[in-house]
PDB file of C-alpha atoms in Angstrom:
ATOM      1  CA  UNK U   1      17.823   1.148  -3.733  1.00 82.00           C
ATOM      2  CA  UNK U   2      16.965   4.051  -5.275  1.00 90.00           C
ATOM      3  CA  UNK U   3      13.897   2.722  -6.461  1.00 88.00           C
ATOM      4  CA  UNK U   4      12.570   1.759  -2.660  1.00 91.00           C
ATOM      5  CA  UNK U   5      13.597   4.980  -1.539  1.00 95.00           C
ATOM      6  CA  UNK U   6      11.260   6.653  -4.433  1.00 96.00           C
ATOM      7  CA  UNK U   7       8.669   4.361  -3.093  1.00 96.00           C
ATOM      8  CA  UNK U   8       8.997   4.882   0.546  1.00 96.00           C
ATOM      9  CA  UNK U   9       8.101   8.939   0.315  1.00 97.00           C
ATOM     10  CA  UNK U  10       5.503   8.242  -2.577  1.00 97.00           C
ATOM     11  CA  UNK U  11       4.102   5.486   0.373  1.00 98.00           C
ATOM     12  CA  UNK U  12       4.603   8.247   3.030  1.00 98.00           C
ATOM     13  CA  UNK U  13       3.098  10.851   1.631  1.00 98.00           C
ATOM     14  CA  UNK U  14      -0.162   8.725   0.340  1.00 97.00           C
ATOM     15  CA  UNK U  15      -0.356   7.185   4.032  1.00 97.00           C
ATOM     16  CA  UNK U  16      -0.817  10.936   5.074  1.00 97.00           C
ATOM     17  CA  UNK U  17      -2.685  12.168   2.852  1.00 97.00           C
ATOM     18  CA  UNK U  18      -5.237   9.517   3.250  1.00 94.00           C
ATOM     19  CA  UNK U  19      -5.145   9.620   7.277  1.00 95.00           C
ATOM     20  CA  UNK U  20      -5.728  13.292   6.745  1.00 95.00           C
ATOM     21  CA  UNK U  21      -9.018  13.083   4.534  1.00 93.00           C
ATOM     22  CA  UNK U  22     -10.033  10.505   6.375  1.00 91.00           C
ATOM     23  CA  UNK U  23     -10.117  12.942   9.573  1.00 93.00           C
ATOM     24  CA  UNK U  24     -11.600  15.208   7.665  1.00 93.00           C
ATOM     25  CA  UNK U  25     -13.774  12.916   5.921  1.00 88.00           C
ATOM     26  CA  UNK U  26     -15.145   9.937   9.218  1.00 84.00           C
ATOM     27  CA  UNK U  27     -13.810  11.932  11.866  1.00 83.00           C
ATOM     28  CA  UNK U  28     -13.151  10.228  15.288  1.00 83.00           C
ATOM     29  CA  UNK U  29     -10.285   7.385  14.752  1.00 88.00           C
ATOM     30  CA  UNK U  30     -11.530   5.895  11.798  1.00 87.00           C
ATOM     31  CA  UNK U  31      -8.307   6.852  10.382  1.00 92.00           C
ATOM     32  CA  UNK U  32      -6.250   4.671  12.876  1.00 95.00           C
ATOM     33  CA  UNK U  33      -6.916   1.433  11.300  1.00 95.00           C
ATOM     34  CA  UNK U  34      -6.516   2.139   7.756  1.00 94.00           C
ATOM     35  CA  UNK U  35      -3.232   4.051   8.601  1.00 96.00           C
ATOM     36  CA  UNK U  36      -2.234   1.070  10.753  1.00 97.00           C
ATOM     37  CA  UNK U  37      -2.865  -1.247   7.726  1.00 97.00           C
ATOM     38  CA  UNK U  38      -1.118   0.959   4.978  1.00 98.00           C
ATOM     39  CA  UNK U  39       1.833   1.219   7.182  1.00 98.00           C
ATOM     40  CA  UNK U  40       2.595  -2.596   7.401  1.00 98.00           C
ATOM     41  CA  UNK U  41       1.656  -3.205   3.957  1.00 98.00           C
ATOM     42  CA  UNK U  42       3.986  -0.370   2.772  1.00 98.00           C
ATOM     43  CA  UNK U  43       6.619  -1.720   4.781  1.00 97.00           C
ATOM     44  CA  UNK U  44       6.206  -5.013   3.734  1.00 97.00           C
ATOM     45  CA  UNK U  45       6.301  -4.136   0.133  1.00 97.00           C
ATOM     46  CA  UNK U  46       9.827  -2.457   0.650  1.00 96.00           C
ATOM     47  CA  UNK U  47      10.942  -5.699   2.267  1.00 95.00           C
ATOM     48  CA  UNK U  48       9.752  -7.466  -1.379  1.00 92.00           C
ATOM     49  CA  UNK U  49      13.489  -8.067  -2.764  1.00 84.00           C
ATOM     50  CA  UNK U  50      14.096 -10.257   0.687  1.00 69.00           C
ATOM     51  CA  UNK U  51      12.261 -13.363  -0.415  1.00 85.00           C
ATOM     52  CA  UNK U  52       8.069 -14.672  -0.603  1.00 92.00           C
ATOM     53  CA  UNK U  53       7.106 -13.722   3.084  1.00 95.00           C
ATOM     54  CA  UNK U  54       6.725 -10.058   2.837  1.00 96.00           C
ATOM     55  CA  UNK U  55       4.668 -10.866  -0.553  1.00 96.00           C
ATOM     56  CA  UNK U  56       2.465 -13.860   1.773  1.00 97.00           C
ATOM     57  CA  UNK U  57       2.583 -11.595   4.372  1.00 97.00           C
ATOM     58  CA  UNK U  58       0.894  -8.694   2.470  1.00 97.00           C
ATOM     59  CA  UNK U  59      -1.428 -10.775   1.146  1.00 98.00           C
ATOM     60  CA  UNK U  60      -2.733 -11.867   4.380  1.00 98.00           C
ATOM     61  CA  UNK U  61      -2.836  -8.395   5.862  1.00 98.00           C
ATOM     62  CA  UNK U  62      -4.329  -6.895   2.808  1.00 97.00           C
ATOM     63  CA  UNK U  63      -7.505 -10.134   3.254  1.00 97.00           C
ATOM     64  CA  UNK U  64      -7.621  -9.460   7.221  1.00 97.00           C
ATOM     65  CA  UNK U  65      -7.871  -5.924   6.999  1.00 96.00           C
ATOM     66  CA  UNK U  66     -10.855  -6.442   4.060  1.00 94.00           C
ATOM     67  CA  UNK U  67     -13.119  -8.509   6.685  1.00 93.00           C
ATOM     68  CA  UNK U  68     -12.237  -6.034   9.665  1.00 94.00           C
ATOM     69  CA  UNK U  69     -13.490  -3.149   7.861  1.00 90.00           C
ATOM     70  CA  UNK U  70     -16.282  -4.924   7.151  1.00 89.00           C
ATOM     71  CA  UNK U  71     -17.164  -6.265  10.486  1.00 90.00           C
ATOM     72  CA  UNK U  72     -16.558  -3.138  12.069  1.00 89.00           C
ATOM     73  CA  UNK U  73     -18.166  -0.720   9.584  1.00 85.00           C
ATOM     74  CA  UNK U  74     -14.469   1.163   9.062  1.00 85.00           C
ATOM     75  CA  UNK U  75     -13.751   2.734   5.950  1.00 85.00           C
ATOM     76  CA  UNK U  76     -13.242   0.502   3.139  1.00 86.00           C
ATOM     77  CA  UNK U  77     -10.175  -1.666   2.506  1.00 91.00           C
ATOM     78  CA  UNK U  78      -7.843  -1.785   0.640  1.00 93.00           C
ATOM     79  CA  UNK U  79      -6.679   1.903   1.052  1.00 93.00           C
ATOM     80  CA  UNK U  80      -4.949   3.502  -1.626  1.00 94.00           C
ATOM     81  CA  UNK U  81      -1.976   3.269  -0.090  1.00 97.00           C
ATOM     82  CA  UNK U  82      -2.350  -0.317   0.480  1.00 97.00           C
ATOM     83  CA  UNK U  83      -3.863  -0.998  -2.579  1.00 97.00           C
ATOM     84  CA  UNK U  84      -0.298   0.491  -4.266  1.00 97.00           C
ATOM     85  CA  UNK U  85       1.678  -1.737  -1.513  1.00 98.00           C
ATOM     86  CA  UNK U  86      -0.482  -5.045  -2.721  1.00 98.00           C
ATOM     87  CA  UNK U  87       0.066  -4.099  -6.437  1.00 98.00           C
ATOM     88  CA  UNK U  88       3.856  -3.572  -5.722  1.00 97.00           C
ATOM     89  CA  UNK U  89       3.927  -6.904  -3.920  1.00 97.00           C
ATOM     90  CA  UNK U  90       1.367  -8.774  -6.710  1.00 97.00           C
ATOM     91  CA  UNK U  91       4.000  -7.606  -9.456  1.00 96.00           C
ATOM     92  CA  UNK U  92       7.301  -8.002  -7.949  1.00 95.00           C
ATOM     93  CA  UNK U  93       6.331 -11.643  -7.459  1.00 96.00           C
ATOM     94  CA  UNK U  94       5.689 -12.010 -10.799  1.00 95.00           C
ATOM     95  CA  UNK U  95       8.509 -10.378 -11.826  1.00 94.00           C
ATOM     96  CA  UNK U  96      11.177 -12.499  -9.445  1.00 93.00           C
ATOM     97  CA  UNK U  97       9.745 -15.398  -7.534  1.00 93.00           C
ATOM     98  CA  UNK U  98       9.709 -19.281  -8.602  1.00 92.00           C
ATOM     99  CA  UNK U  99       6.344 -19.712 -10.626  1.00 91.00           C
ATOM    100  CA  UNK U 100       4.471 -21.215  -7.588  1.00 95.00           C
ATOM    101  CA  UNK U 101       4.986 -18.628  -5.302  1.00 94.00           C
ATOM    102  CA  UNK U 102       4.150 -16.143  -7.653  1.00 95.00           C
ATOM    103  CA  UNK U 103       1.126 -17.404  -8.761  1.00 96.00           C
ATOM    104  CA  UNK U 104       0.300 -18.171  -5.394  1.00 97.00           C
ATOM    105  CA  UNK U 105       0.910 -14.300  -4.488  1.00 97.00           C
ATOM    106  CA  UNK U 106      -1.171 -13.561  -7.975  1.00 97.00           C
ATOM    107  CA  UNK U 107      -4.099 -15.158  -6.793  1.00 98.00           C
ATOM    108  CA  UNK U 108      -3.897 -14.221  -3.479  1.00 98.00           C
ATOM    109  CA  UNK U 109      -3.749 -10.236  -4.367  1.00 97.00           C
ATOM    110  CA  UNK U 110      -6.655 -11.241  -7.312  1.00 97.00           C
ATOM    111  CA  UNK U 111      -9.264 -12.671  -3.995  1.00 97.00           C
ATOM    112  CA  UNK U 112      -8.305  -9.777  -2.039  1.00 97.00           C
ATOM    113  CA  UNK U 113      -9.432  -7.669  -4.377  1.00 96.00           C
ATOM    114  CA  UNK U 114     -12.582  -9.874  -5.220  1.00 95.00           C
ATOM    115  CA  UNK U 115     -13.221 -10.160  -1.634  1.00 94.00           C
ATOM    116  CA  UNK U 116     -13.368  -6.352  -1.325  1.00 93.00           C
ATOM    117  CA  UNK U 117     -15.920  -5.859  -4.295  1.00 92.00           C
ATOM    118  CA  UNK U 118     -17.909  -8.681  -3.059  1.00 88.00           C
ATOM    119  CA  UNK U 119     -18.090  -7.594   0.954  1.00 79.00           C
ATOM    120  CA  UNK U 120     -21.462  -5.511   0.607  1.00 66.00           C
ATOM    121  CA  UNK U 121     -22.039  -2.077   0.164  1.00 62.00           C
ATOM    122  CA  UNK U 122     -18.615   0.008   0.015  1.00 58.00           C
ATOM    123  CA  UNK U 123     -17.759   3.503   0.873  1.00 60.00           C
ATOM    124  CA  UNK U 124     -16.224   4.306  -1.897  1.00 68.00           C
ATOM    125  CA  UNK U 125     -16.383   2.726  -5.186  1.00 83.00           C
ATOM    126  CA  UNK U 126     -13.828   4.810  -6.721  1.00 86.00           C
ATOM    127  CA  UNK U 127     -11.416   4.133  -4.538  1.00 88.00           C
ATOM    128  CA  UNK U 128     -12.017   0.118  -4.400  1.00 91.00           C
ATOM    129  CA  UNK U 129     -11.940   0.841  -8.682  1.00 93.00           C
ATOM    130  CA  UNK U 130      -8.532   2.065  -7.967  1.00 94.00           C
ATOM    131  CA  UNK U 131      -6.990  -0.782  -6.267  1.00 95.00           C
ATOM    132  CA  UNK U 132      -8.741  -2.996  -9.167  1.00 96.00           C
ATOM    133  CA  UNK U 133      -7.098  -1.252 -11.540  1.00 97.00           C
ATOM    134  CA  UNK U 134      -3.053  -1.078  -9.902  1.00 97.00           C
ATOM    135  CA  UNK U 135      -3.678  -4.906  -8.827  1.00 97.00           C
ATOM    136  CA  UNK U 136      -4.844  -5.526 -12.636  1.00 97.00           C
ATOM    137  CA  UNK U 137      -1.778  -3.589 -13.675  1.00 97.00           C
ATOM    138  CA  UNK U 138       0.392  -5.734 -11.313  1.00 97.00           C
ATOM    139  CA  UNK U 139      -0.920  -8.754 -12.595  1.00 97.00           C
ATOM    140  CA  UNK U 140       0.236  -8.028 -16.086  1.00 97.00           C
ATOM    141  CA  UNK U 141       3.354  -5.730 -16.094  1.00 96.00           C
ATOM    142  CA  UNK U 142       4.764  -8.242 -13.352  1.00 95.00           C
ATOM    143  CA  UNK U 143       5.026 -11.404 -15.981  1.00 95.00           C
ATOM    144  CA  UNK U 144       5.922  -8.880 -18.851  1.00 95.00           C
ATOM    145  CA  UNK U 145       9.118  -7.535 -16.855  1.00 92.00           C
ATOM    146  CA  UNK U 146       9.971 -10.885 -16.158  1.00 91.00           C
ATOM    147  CA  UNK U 147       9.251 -11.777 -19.907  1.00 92.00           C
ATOM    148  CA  UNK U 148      12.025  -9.324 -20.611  1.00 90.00           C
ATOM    149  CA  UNK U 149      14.245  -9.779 -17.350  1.00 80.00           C
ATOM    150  CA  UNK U 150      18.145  -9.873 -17.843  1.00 77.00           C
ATOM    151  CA  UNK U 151      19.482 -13.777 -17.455  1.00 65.00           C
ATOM    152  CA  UNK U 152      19.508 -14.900 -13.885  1.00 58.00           C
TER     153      UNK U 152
END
């Protein structure tokens, strides 16, 4: 509990902090969709300990909001906020669900990512290099904390 609650103001204060240079940054309501995003995928990844969906669910949003932002010329997805939210989701699967799901979820979060590289020119490749790098992470602290997981 703890843990989520450490989570929830690192994922609050990101989601700001990002809307805010975004203002600052695009201007207008560019800011509006990528907050919208990193909202649900935050929350999602605080539901993780409930079961798959929120880690299905994540992965969907996290794909969706990669071709909107691409159709519509918005700023680049994921954000870092919900790059942080898919790697939470990515790992925690690893970690904890049955072996299908959680390769399912693995693979999933791995596109998403792939997708993003891969949908033309970006706005920012240092923030897309940052999502690589905590879904990377993800994809190999999740198996090792399960490696060394108390008994179930």
């Amino acid at each position: 509990m703890l843990v989520n609650a450490g989570l929830g103001v690192v994922f609050a204060l990101g989601i700001a902090f990002t809307a805010y240079m975004l203002i600052r940054s695009w201007g207008g309501a560019y800011w509006l969709f990528t907050t919208a995003v990193a909202v649900v995928m935050c929350g999602l990844a605080l539901l993780r300990r409930r079961s798959a969906w929120p880690a299905a669910a994540g992965v969907a949003v996290a794909a969706g909001a990669v071709g909107v932002s691409m159709a519509a010329e918005l700023p680049q997805e994921p954000s870092p906020m919900a790059a942080l939210a898919l790697a939470v989701l990515v790992g925690s699967s690893l970690r904890a669900l049955p072996g299908r799901s959680a390769a399912a979820v693995a693979a999933g979060g791995a596109a998403v990512i792939a997708l993003a590289w891969f949908s033309g020119p970006t706005s920012s490749t240092a923030s897309l290099a940052l999502a690589t790098v905590m879904v990377a992470g993800a994809l190999v602290l999740g198996p090792l904390l399960r490696a060394f997981a108390p008994a179930r």
